[in-house]
PDB file of N, CA and C in Angstrom:
ATOM      1  N   ILE A   1       0.635  -1.303   0.155  1.00 96.00           N
ATOM      2  CA  ILE A   1      -0.096  -0.158  -0.046  1.00 96.00           C
ATOM      3  C   ILE A   1       1.190   1.136   0.263  1.00 96.00           C
ATOM      4  N   LEU A   2       0.764   2.040  -0.772  1.00 97.00           N
ATOM      5  CA  LEU A   2       1.562   3.371  -1.072  1.00 97.00           C
ATOM      6  C   LEU A   2       0.613   4.359  -0.490  1.00 97.00           C
ATOM      7  N   VAL A   3       0.853   5.163   0.797  1.00 98.00           N
ATOM      8  CA  VAL A   3       0.419   6.256   1.438  1.00 98.00           C
ATOM      9  C   VAL A   3       1.000   7.479   1.044  1.00 98.00           C
ATOM     10  N   GLN A   4       0.390   8.467   1.020  1.00 98.00           N
ATOM     11  CA  GLN A   4       0.614   9.985   0.685  1.00 98.00           C
ATOM     12  C   GLN A   4      -0.056  10.637   2.069  1.00 98.00           C
ATOM     13  N   ALA A   5       0.784  11.169   2.911  1.00 98.00           N
ATOM     14  CA  ALA A   5       0.342  11.875   4.097  1.00 98.00           C
ATOM     15  C   ALA A   5       1.181  13.323   4.248  1.00 98.00           C
ATOM     16  N   ARG A   6       0.340  13.908   5.327  1.00 98.00           N
ATOM     17  CA  ARG A   6       1.314  15.180   5.373  1.00 98.00           C
ATOM     18  C   ARG A   6       2.629  15.060   5.964  1.00 98.00           C
ATOM     19  N   PRO A   7       3.698  15.571   5.284  1.00 98.00           N
ATOM     20  CA  PRO A   7       4.910  15.249   5.589  1.00 98.00           C
ATOM     21  C   PRO A   7       5.085  15.742   7.263  1.00 98.00           C
ATOM     22  N   ASP A   8       4.742  16.791   7.936  1.00 97.00           N
ATOM     23  CA  ASP A   8       4.972  17.104   8.863  1.00 97.00           C
ATOM     24  C   ASP A   8       4.190  16.299  10.106  1.00 97.00           C
ATOM     25  N   ARG A   9       3.398  15.591   9.447  1.00 97.00           N
ATOM     26  CA  ARG A   9       2.540  14.653  10.380  1.00 97.00           C
ATOM     27  C   ARG A   9       2.935  12.928  10.234  1.00 97.00           C
ATOM     28  N   LEU A  10       4.259  12.996   9.187  1.00 97.00           N
ATOM     29  CA  LEU A  10       4.655  11.446   8.948  1.00 97.00           C
ATOM     30  C   LEU A  10       5.045  10.476  10.332  1.00 97.00           C
ATOM     31  N   ASP A  11       5.392  11.071  11.272  1.00 97.00           N
ATOM     32  CA  ASP A  11       5.516   9.961  12.357  1.00 97.00           C
ATOM     33  C   ASP A  11       4.229   9.605  12.971  1.00 97.00           C
ATOM     34  N   GLU A  12       3.336  10.463  13.069  1.00 98.00           N
ATOM     35  CA  GLU A  12       2.205  10.052  13.670  1.00 98.00           C
ATOM     36  C   GLU A  12       1.183   9.163  12.824  1.00 98.00           C
ATOM     37  N   VAL A  13       1.383   9.277  11.495  1.00 98.00           N
ATOM     38  CA  VAL A  13       0.711   8.430  10.751  1.00 98.00           C
ATOM     39  C   VAL A  13       1.037   7.127  10.413  1.00 98.00           C
ATOM     40  N   GLU A  14       2.636   7.186  10.519  1.00 98.00           N
ATOM     41  CA  GLU A  14       3.162   5.835  10.747  1.00 98.00           C
ATOM     42  C   GLU A  14       2.950   5.164  12.004  1.00 98.00           C
ATOM     43  N   ALA A  15       2.811   5.755  13.212  1.00 98.00           N
ATOM     44  CA  ALA A  15       2.720   5.282  14.431  1.00 98.00           C
ATOM     45  C   ALA A  15       1.207   4.703  14.427  1.00 98.00           C
ATOM     46  N   ALA A  16       0.082   5.228  13.802  1.00 98.00           N
ATOM     47  CA  ALA A  16      -1.069   4.966  13.517  1.00 98.00           C
ATOM     48  C   ALA A  16      -1.313   3.588  12.632  1.00 98.00           C
ATOM     49  N   ILE A  17      -0.433   3.928  11.493  1.00 98.00           N
ATOM     50  CA  ILE A  17      -0.479   2.356  10.660  1.00 98.00           C
ATOM     51  C   ILE A  17       0.058   1.056  11.529  1.00 98.00           C
ATOM     52  N   LEU A  18       1.377   1.294  11.929  1.00 98.00           N
ATOM     53  CA  LEU A  18       1.762   0.397  12.915  1.00 98.00           C
ATOM     54  C   LEU A  18       1.010  -0.377  14.154  1.00 98.00           C
ATOM     55  N   ALA A  19       0.119   0.538  14.330  1.00 98.00           N
ATOM     56  CA  ALA A  19      -0.964   0.091  15.665  1.00 98.00           C
ATOM     57  C   ALA A  19      -1.851  -0.740  14.900  1.00 98.00           C
ATOM     58  N   LEU A  20      -1.948  -1.227  13.805  1.00 97.00           N
ATOM     59  CA  LEU A  20      -2.951  -1.847  13.082  1.00 97.00           C
ATOM     60  C   LEU A  20      -2.508  -3.073  12.663  1.00 97.00           C
ATOM     61  N   ASP A  21      -3.251  -4.024  13.410  1.00 95.00           N
ATOM     62  CA  ASP A  21      -2.676  -5.344  13.193  1.00 95.00           C
ATOM     63  C   ASP A  21      -2.215  -6.230  11.593  1.00 95.00           C
ATOM     64  N   GLY A  22      -1.209  -6.592  11.473  1.00 94.00           N
ATOM     65  CA  GLY A  22      -1.037  -6.967  10.118  1.00 94.00           C
ATOM     66  C   GLY A  22       0.091  -6.128   9.387  1.00 94.00           C
ATOM     67  N   CYS A  23       0.008  -4.779   9.822  1.00 96.00           N
ATOM     68  CA  CYS A  23       0.716  -3.536   8.902  1.00 96.00           C
ATOM     69  C   CYS A  23       2.363  -3.491   9.553  1.00 96.00           C
ATOM     70  N   GLU A  24       3.058  -3.214   8.337  1.00 97.00           N
ATOM     71  CA  GLU A  24       4.550  -3.191   8.635  1.00 97.00           C
ATOM     72  C   GLU A  24       4.858  -1.916   7.897  1.00 97.00           C
ATOM     73  N   ILE A  25       5.898  -0.921   8.321  1.00 97.00           N
ATOM     74  CA  ILE A  25       6.521   0.019   7.222  1.00 97.00           C
ATOM     75  C   ILE A  25       7.451  -0.164   6.726  1.00 97.00           C
ATOM     76  N   TYR A  26       7.367  -0.580   5.130  1.00 96.00           N
ATOM     77  CA  TYR A  26       8.515  -0.794   4.236  1.00 96.00           C
ATOM     78  C   TYR A  26       9.565  -0.156   3.932  1.00 96.00           C
ATOM     79  N   GLY A  27       8.984   1.039   3.661  1.00 96.00           N
ATOM     80  CA  GLY A  27       9.848   2.291   3.114  1.00 96.00           C
ATOM     81  C   GLY A  27       9.132   3.642   3.600  1.00 96.00           C
ATOM     82  N   ARG A  28       9.862   4.787   3.616  1.00 96.00           N
ATOM     83  CA  ARG A  28       9.609   5.706   4.190  1.00 96.00           C
ATOM     84  C   ARG A  28      10.253   7.071   3.459  1.00 96.00           C
ATOM     85  N   ASP A  29       9.580   8.017   2.974  1.00 96.00           N
ATOM     86  CA  ASP A  29      10.371   9.610   2.237  1.00 96.00           C
ATOM     87  C   ASP A  29       9.813  10.629   3.113  1.00 96.00           C
ATOM     88  N   PRO A  30      10.733  11.299   3.491  1.00 94.00           N
ATOM     89  CA  PRO A  30      10.750  12.466   4.166  1.00 94.00           C
ATOM     90  C   PRO A  30       9.509  13.391   3.770  1.00 94.00           C
ATOM     91  N   LYS A  31       9.071  13.444   2.503  1.00 96.00           N
ATOM     92  CA  LYS A  31       8.237  14.250   1.454  1.00 96.00           C
ATOM     93  C   LYS A  31       6.794  13.636   1.875  1.00 96.00           C
ATOM     94  N   GLY A  32       6.887  12.566   2.467  1.00 96.00           N
ATOM     95  CA  GLY A  32       5.330  12.191   2.961  1.00 96.00           C
ATOM     96  C   GLY A  32       4.889  11.019   2.159  1.00 96.00           C
ATOM     97  N   LYS A  33       5.399  10.245   1.973  1.00 98.00           N
ATOM     98  CA  LYS A  33       5.392   9.054   1.147  1.00 98.00           C
ATOM     99  C   LYS A  33       5.623   7.775   2.418  1.00 98.00           C
ATOM    100  N   LEU A  34       4.997   6.622   2.507  1.00 98.00           N
ATOM    101  CA  LEU A  34       4.981   5.649   3.291  1.00 98.00           C
ATOM    102  C   LEU A  34       4.650   4.376   2.371  1.00 98.00           C
ATOM    103  N   VAL A  35       5.770   3.143   2.153  1.00 97.00           N
ATOM    104  CA  VAL A  35       5.442   1.921   1.518  1.00 97.00           C
ATOM    105  C   VAL A  35       4.880   1.186   3.009  1.00 97.00           C
ATOM    106  N   VAL A  36       3.750   0.591   2.834  1.00 97.00           N
ATOM    107  CA  VAL A  36       3.052  -0.665   3.608  1.00 97.00           C
ATOM    108  C   VAL A  36       2.874  -1.776   3.451  1.00 97.00           C
ATOM    109  N   VAL A  37       3.209  -2.846   3.752  1.00 95.00           N
ATOM    110  CA  VAL A  37       3.061  -4.067   3.681  1.00 95.00           C
ATOM    111  C   VAL A  37       2.273  -4.588   4.571  1.00 95.00           C
ATOM    112  N   ALA A  38       1.109  -4.731   4.063  1.00 94.00           N
ATOM    113  CA  ALA A  38      -0.484  -5.572   4.929  1.00 94.00           C
ATOM    114  C   ALA A  38      -0.478  -7.149   4.785  1.00 94.00           C
ATOM    115  N   ASP A  39      -0.682  -8.029   5.909  1.00 93.00           N
ATOM    116  CA  ASP A  39      -1.206  -9.038   5.640  1.00 93.00           C
ATOM    117  C   ASP A  39      -2.405  -9.321   6.202  1.00 93.00           C
ATOM    118  N   ALA A  40      -3.486  -9.565   5.421  1.00 91.00           N
ATOM    119  CA  ALA A  40      -4.967  -9.862   5.980  1.00 91.00           C
ATOM    120  C   ALA A  40      -5.220 -11.191   5.337  1.00 91.00           C
ATOM    121  N   PRO A  41      -6.091 -11.804   6.295  1.00 90.00           N
ATOM    122  CA  PRO A  41      -6.339 -13.204   5.949  1.00 90.00           C
ATOM    123  C   PRO A  41      -7.301 -13.295   4.803  1.00 90.00           C
ATOM    124  N   THR A  42      -8.107 -12.140   4.358  1.00 90.00           N
ATOM    125  CA  THR A  42      -9.039 -12.247   3.113  1.00 90.00           C
ATOM    126  C   THR A  42      -8.768 -10.942   2.284  1.00 90.00           C
ATOM    127  N   ALA A  43      -9.103 -10.938   0.925  1.00 88.00           N
ATOM    128  CA  ALA A  43      -9.284  -9.954   0.363  1.00 88.00           C
ATOM    129  C   ALA A  43     -10.338  -8.463   1.058  1.00 88.00           C
ATOM    130  N   GLY A  44     -11.486  -9.163   1.198  1.00 92.00           N
ATOM    131  CA  GLY A  44     -12.298  -8.294   1.843  1.00 92.00           C
ATOM    132  C   GLY A  44     -11.700  -7.464   3.217  1.00 92.00           C
ATOM    133  N   ALA A  45     -10.803  -8.047   4.098  1.00 93.00           N
ATOM    134  CA  ALA A  45     -10.018  -7.526   5.246  1.00 93.00           C
ATOM    135  C   ALA A  45      -8.751  -6.900   4.769  1.00 93.00           C
ATOM    136  N   LEU A  46      -8.531  -6.909   3.565  1.00 93.00           N
ATOM    137  CA  LEU A  46      -7.586  -5.974   2.957  1.00 93.00           C
ATOM    138  C   LEU A  46      -7.857  -4.874   2.503  1.00 93.00           C
ATOM    139  N   GLY A  47      -8.888  -4.785   1.957  1.00 94.00           N
ATOM    140  CA  GLY A  47     -10.009  -3.587   1.662  1.00 94.00           C
ATOM    141  C   GLY A  47     -10.386  -2.839   2.636  1.00 94.00           C
ATOM    142  N   THR A  48     -10.609  -3.561   3.801  1.00 96.00           N
ATOM    143  CA  THR A  48     -11.295  -2.903   5.183  1.00 96.00           C
ATOM    144  C   THR A  48      -9.813  -2.093   5.531  1.00 96.00           C
ATOM    145  N   MET A  49      -9.033  -2.606   5.735  1.00 96.00           N
ATOM    146  CA  MET A  49      -7.530  -2.013   5.976  1.00 96.00           C
ATOM    147  C   MET A  49      -7.117  -1.129   4.962  1.00 96.00           C
ATOM    148  N   LEU A  50      -7.195  -1.135   3.745  1.00 97.00           N
ATOM    149  CA  LEU A  50      -6.671  -0.012   2.918  1.00 97.00           C
ATOM    150  C   LEU A  50      -7.678   1.347   3.377  1.00 97.00           C
ATOM    151  N   ASN A  51      -9.121   1.119   3.443  1.00 97.00           N
ATOM    152  CA  ASN A  51      -9.843   1.786   3.721  1.00 97.00           C
ATOM    153  C   ASN A  51      -9.639   2.844   5.025  1.00 97.00           C
ATOM    154  N   THR A  52      -9.549   2.097   6.146  1.00 97.00           N
ATOM    155  CA  THR A  52      -9.127   2.454   7.575  1.00 97.00           C
ATOM    156  C   THR A  52      -7.995   3.418   7.209  1.00 97.00           C
ATOM    157  N   ILE A  53      -7.027   2.934   6.655  1.00 98.00           N
ATOM    158  CA  ILE A  53      -5.271   3.911   6.400  1.00 98.00           C
ATOM    159  C   ILE A  53      -5.722   5.265   5.625  1.00 98.00           C
ATOM    160  N   ALA A  54      -6.661   4.959   4.497  1.00 98.00           N
ATOM    161  CA  ALA A  54      -7.015   5.975   4.049  1.00 98.00           C
ATOM    162  C   ALA A  54      -7.985   7.071   4.429  1.00 98.00           C
ATOM    163  N   LEU A  55      -8.406   6.765   5.554  1.00 98.00           N
ATOM    164  CA  LEU A  55      -9.424   7.808   6.550  1.00 98.00           C
ATOM    165  C   LEU A  55      -8.637   8.232   8.206  1.00 98.00           C
ATOM    166  N   LEU A  56      -7.236   7.575   8.136  1.00 98.00           N
ATOM    167  CA  LEU A  56      -6.762   8.177   9.134  1.00 98.00           C
ATOM    168  C   LEU A  56      -6.274   9.634   8.690  1.00 98.00           C
ATOM    169  N   PRO A  57      -6.544  10.378  10.052  1.00 97.00           N
ATOM    170  CA  PRO A  57      -5.722  11.812  10.080  1.00 97.00           C
ATOM    171  C   PRO A  57      -4.598  12.245   9.000  1.00 97.00           C
ATOM    172  N   ASP A  58      -4.988  13.278   8.444  1.00 98.00           N
ATOM    173  CA  ASP A  58      -3.351  13.354   7.868  1.00 98.00           C
ATOM    174  C   ASP A  58      -2.983  12.793   6.892  1.00 98.00           C
ATOM    175  N   VAL A  59      -4.138  11.578   6.576  1.00 98.00           N
ATOM    176  CA  VAL A  59      -3.441  10.732   5.102  1.00 98.00           C
ATOM    177  C   VAL A  59      -4.115  11.252   3.996  1.00 98.00           C
ATOM    178  N   TYR A  60      -3.585  11.653   3.010  1.00 98.00           N
ATOM    179  CA  TYR A  60      -4.020  12.531   1.687  1.00 98.00           C
ATOM    180  C   TYR A  60      -4.830  11.298   0.676  1.00 98.00           C
ATOM    181  N   SER A  61      -3.937  10.156   0.660  1.00 98.00           N
ATOM    182  CA  SER A  61      -4.431   8.976  -0.400  1.00 98.00           C
ATOM    183  C   SER A  61      -3.770   7.959   0.217  1.00 98.00           C
ATOM    184  N   ALA A  62      -4.389   6.771   0.002  1.00 98.00           N
ATOM    185  CA  ALA A  62      -3.695   5.277  -0.024  1.00 98.00           C
ATOM    186  C   ALA A  62      -4.316   4.425  -0.881  1.00 98.00           C
ATOM    187  N   SER A  63      -2.924   3.627  -1.811  1.00 96.00           N
ATOM    188  CA  SER A  63      -3.533   3.264  -2.854  1.00 96.00           C
ATOM    189  C   SER A  63      -2.623   1.619  -2.889  1.00 96.00           C
ATOM    190  N   LEU A  64      -3.899   0.615  -3.631  1.00 94.00           N
ATOM    191  CA  LEU A  64      -3.289  -0.544  -3.320  1.00 94.00           C
ATOM    192  C   LEU A  64      -2.218  -0.785  -4.476  1.00 94.00           C
ATOM    193  N   VAL A  65      -0.998  -1.210  -4.575  1.00 91.00           N
ATOM    194  CA  VAL A  65       0.130  -1.045  -5.718  1.00 91.00           C
ATOM    195  C   VAL A  65       0.233  -2.375  -5.896  1.00 91.00           C
ATOM    196  N   PHE A  66       0.173  -3.422  -4.926  1.00 83.00           N
ATOM    197  CA  PHE A  66       0.366  -5.009  -5.527  1.00 83.00           C
ATOM    198  C   PHE A  66      -0.341  -5.935  -4.423  1.00 83.00           C
ATOM    199  N   HIS A  67      -1.091  -6.687  -4.959  1.00 78.00           N
ATOM    200  CA  HIS A  67      -1.573  -7.878  -4.329  1.00 78.00           C
ATOM    201  C   HIS A  67      -1.360  -9.230  -4.372  1.00 78.00           C
ATOM    202  N   ALA A  68      -0.997  -9.910  -3.334  1.00 78.00           N
ATOM    203  CA  ALA A  68      -0.657 -11.489  -3.392  1.00 78.00           C
ATOM    204  C   ALA A  68      -1.394 -12.096  -2.712  1.00 78.00           C
ATOM    205  N   THR A  69      -1.480 -13.700  -3.243  1.00 73.00           N
ATOM    206  CA  THR A  69      -2.506 -14.452  -2.282  1.00 73.00           C
ATOM    207  C   THR A  69      -1.501 -15.715  -2.059  1.00 73.00           C
ATOM    208  N   ASP A  70      -1.687 -16.244  -0.751  1.00 71.00           N
ATOM    209  CA  ASP A  70      -0.850 -17.296  -0.227  1.00 71.00           C
ATOM    210  C   ASP A  70      -1.818 -18.651  -0.371  1.00 71.00           C
ATOM    211  N   ALA A  71      -1.603 -19.260  -1.367  1.00 65.00           N
ATOM    212  CA  ALA A  71      -2.735 -20.783  -1.411  1.00 65.00           C
ATOM    213  C   ALA A  71      -2.107 -21.388  -0.391  1.00 65.00           C
ATOM    214  N   GLY A  72      -1.041 -21.490   0.427  1.00 61.00           N
ATOM    215  CA  GLY A  72      -0.779 -22.304   1.221  1.00 61.00           C
ATOM    216  C   GLY A  72      -0.104 -23.463   0.873  1.00 61.00           C
ATOM    217  N   ALA A  73       1.027 -23.696   0.929  1.00 50.00           N
ATOM    218  CA  ALA A  73       1.450 -24.876   0.292  1.00 50.00           C
ATOM    219  C   ALA A  73       1.357 -26.447   0.937  1.00 50.00           C
TER     220      ALA A  73
END
């Protein structure tokens, strides 16, 4: 998930995302971008997580840029 947020509030946005179950910050740009890796049990749960991130204070946008499923070997 690519997140664009207010650069001066990036620490707070990052903390809010890390508080969500299954989210990790993979990359950070001080201009306000975060790359988030999210692990969710279903596609619906991933969509809910994406919406939750998009609605966080100081988040301008959140976009799903890659989605993969693990069929369980």
